[in-house]
PDB file of C-alpha atoms in Angstrom:
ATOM      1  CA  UNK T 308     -41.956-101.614  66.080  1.00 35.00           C
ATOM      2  CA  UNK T 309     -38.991 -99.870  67.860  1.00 37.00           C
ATOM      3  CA  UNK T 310     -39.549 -96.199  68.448  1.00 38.00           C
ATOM      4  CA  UNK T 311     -37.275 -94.042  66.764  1.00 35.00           C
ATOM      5  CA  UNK T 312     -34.867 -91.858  69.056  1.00 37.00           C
ATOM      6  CA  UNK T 313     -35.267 -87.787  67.962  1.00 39.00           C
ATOM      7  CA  UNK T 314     -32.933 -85.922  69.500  1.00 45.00           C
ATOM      8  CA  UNK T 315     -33.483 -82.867  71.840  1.00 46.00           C
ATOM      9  CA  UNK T 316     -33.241 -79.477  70.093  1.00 50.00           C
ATOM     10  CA  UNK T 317     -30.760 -77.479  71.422  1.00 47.00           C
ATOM     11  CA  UNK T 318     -32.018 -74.229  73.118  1.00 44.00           C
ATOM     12  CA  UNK T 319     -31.486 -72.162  69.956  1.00 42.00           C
ATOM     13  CA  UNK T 320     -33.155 -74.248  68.125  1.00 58.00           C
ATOM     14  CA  UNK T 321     -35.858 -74.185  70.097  1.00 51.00           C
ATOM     15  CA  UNK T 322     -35.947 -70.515  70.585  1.00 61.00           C
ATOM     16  CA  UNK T 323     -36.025 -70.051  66.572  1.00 68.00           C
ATOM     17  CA  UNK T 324     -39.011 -72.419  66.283  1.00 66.00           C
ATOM     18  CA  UNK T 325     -40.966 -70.470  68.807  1.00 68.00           C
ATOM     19  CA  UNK T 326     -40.139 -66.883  67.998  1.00 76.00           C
ATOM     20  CA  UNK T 327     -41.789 -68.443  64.242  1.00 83.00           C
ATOM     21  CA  UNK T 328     -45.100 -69.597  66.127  1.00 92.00           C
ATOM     22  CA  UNK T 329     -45.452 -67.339  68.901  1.00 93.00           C
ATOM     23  CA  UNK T 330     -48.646 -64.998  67.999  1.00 96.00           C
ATOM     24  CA  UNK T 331     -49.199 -66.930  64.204  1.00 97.00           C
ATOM     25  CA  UNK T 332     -52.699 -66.488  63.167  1.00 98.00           C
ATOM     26  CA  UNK T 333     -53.313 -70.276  62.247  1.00 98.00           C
ATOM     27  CA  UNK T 334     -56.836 -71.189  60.794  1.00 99.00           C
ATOM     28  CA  UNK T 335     -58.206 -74.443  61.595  1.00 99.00           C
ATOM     29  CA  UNK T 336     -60.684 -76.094  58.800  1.00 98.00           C
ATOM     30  CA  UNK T 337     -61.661 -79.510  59.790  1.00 97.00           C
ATOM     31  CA  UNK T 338     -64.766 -81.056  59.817  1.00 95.00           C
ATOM     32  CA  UNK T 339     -64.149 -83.524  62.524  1.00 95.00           C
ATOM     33  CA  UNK T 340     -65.444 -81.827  65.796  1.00 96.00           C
ATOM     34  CA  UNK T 341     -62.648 -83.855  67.891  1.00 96.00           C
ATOM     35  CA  UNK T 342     -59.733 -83.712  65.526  1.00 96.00           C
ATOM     36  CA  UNK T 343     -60.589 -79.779  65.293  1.00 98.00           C
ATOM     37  CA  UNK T 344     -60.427 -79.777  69.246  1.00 98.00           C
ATOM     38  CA  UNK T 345     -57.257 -81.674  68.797  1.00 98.00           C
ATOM     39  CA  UNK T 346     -55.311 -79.263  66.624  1.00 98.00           C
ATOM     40  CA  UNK T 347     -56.581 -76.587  68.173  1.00 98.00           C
ATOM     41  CA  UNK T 348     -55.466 -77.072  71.104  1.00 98.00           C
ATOM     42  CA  UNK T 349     -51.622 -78.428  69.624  1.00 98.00           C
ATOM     43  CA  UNK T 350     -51.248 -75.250  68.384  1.00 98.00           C
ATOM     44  CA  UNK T 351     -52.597 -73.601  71.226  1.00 97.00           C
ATOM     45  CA  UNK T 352     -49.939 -74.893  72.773  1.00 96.00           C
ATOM     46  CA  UNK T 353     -47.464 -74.189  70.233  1.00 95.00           C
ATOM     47  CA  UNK T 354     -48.365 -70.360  71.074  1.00 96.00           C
ATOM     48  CA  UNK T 355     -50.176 -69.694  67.772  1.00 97.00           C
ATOM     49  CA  UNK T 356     -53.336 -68.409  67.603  1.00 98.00           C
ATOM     50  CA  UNK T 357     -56.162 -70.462  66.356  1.00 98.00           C
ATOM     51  CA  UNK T 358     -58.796 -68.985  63.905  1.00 98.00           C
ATOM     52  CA  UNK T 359     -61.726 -71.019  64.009  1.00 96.00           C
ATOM     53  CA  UNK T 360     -61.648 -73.861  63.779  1.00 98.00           C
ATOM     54  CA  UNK T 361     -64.116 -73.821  60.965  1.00 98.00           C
ATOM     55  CA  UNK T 362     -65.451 -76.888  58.774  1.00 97.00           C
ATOM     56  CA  UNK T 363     -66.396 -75.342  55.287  1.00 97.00           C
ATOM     57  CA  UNK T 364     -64.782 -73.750  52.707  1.00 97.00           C
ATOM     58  CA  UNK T 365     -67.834 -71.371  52.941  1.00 97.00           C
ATOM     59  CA  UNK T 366     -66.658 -70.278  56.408  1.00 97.00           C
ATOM     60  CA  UNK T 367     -63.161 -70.408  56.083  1.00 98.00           C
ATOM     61  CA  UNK T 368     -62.605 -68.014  52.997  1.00 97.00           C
ATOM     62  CA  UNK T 369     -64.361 -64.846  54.386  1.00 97.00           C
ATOM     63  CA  UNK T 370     -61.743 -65.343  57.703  1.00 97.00           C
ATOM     64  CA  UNK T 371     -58.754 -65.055  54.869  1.00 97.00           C
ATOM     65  CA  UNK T 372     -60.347 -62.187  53.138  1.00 96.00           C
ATOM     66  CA  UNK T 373     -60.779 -60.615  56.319  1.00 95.00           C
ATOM     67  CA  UNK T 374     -57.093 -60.764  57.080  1.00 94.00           C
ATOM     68  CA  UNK T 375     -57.487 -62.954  59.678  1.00 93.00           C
ATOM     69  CA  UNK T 376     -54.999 -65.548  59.622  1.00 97.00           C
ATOM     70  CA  UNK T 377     -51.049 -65.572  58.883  1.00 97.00           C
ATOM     71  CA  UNK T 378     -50.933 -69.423  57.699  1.00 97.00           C
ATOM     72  CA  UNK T 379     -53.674 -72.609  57.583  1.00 98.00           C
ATOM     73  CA  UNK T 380     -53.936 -76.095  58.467  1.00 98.00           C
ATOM     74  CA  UNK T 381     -56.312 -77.714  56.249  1.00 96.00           C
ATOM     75  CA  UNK T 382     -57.865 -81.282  56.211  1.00 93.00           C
ATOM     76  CA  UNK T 383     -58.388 -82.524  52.707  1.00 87.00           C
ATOM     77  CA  UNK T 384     -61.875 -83.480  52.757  1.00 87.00           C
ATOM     78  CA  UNK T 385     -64.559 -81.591  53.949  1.00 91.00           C
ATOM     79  CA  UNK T 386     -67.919 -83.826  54.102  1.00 88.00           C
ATOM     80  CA  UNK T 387     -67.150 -84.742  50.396  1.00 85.00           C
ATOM     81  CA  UNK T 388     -65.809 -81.199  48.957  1.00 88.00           C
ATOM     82  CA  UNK T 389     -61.971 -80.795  49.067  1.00 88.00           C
ATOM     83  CA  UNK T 390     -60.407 -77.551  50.817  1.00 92.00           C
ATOM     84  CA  UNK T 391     -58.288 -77.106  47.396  1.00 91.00           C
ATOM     85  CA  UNK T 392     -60.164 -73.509  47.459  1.00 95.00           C
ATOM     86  CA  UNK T 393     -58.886 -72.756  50.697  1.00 96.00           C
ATOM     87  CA  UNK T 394     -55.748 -73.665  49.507  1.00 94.00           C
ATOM     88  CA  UNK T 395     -55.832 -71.581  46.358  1.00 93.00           C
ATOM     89  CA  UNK T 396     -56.618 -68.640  48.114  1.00 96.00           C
ATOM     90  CA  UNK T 397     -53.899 -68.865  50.678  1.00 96.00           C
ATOM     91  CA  UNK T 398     -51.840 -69.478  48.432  1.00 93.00           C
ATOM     92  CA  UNK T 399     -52.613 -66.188  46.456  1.00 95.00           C
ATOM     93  CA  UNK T 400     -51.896 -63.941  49.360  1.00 96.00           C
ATOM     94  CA  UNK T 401     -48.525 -66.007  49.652  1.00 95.00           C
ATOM     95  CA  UNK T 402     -49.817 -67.517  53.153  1.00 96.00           C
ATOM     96  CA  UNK T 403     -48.420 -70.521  53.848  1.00 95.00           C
ATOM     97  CA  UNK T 404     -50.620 -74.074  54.411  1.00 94.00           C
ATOM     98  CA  UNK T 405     -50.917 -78.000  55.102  1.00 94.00           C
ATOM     99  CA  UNK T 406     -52.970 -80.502  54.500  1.00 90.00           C
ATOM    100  CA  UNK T 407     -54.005 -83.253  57.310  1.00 91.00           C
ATOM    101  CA  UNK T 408     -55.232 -85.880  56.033  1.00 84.00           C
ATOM    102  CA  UNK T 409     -56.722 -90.003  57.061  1.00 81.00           C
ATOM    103  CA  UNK T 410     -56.016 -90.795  53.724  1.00 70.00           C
ATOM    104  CA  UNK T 411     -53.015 -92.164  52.581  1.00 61.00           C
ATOM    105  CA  UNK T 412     -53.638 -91.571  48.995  1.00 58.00           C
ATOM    106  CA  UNK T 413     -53.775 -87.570  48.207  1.00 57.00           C
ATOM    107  CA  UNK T 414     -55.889 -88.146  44.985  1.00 57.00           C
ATOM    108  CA  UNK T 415     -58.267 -85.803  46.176  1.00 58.00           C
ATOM    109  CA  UNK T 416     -56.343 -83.144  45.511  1.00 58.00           C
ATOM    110  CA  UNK T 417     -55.072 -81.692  41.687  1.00 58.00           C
ATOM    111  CA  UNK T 418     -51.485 -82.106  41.434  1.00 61.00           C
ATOM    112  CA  UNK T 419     -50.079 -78.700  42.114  1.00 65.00           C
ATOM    113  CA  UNK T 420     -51.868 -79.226  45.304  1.00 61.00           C
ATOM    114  CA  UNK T 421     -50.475 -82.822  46.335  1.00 58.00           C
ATOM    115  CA  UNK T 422     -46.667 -81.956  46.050  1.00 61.00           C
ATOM    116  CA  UNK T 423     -47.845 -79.476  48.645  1.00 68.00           C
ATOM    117  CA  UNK T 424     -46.931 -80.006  53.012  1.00 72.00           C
ATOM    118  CA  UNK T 425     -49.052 -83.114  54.070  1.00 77.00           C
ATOM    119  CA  UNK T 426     -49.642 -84.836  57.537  1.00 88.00           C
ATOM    120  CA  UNK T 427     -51.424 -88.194  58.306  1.00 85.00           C
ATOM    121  CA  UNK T 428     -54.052 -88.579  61.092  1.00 90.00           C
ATOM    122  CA  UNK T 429     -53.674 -89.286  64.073  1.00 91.00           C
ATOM    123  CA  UNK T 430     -50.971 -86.124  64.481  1.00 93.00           C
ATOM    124  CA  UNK T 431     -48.409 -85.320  67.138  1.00 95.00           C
ATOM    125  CA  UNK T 432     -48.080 -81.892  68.015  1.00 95.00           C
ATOM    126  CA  UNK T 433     -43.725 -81.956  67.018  1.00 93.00           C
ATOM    127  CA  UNK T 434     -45.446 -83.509  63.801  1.00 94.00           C
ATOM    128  CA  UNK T 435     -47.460 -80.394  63.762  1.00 96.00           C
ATOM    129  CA  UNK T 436     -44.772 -77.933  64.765  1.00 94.00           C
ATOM    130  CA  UNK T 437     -42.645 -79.317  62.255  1.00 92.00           C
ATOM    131  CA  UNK T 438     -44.698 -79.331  59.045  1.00 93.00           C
ATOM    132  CA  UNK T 439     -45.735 -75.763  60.016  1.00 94.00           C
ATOM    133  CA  UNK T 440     -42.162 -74.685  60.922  1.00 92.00           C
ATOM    134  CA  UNK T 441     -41.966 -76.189  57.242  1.00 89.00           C
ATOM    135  CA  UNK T 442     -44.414 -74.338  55.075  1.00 91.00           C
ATOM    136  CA  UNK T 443     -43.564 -70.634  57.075  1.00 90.00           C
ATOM    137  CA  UNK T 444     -39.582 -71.411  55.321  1.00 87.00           C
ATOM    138  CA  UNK T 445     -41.211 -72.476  52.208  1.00 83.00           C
ATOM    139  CA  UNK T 446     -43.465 -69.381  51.827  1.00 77.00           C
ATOM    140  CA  UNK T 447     -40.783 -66.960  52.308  1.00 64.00           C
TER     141      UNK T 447
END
């Protein structure tokens, strides 16, 4: 498969996108210990702050009812619940989200939730950047 040429963003461009991420509260919820690492460190690098990561909706709610977090990056399926709650909640407080996924289908999910931002496993970090640069326009 030929790789598909993406062209350099121009320095404005680039200054937008971080002055967006620079300092963003982003909580992690994933369940996988190395896909957590992973994303953590992405955004790290991004300049956003990670919260968590955590792998429960248990443990993730009380960190946005604490104010914790500016925005979330979900994956789908938590050891066999979804993270729709997280989702929900975010949503309520007008904090924007996406789902990461390894599935292709996004059944799991109801369908307000799958017309919602949604990334595939394995991720790239511009993959990242962009989806979040994404849902931050969509929420306002």
């Amino acid at each position: 498969m030929a790789a598909t040429h993406v062209p350099p963003q121009s320095p404005i461009e680039h200054a937008e996108i971080e002055s967006k991420l620079t300092g963003l509260r982003v909580l992690v919820v994933e369940d996988s210990f190395l896909a957590a690492a992973s994303i953590s460190r992405m955004l790290s690098d991004l300049g956003c702050r990670v919260v968590g990561p955590v792998a429960s909706v248990d443990k993730a709610v009380p960190l946005i009812e604490a104010g914790r977090c500016d925005a979330g990056v979900l994956d789908i399926n938590l050891a066999g619940q979804t993270s729709e709650p997280i989702a929900e909640r975010l949503a309520e407080l007008k904090l924007p989200y996406l789902f990461v996924t390894g599935y292709a289908s996004p059944m799991l999910l109801s369908a307000k939730q799958r017309a919602h931002t949604r990334i595939h496993k394995p991720i790239a970090e511009r993959e990242l950047r962009d989806a979040l640069v994404s849902a931050l326009q969509k929420s306002g």
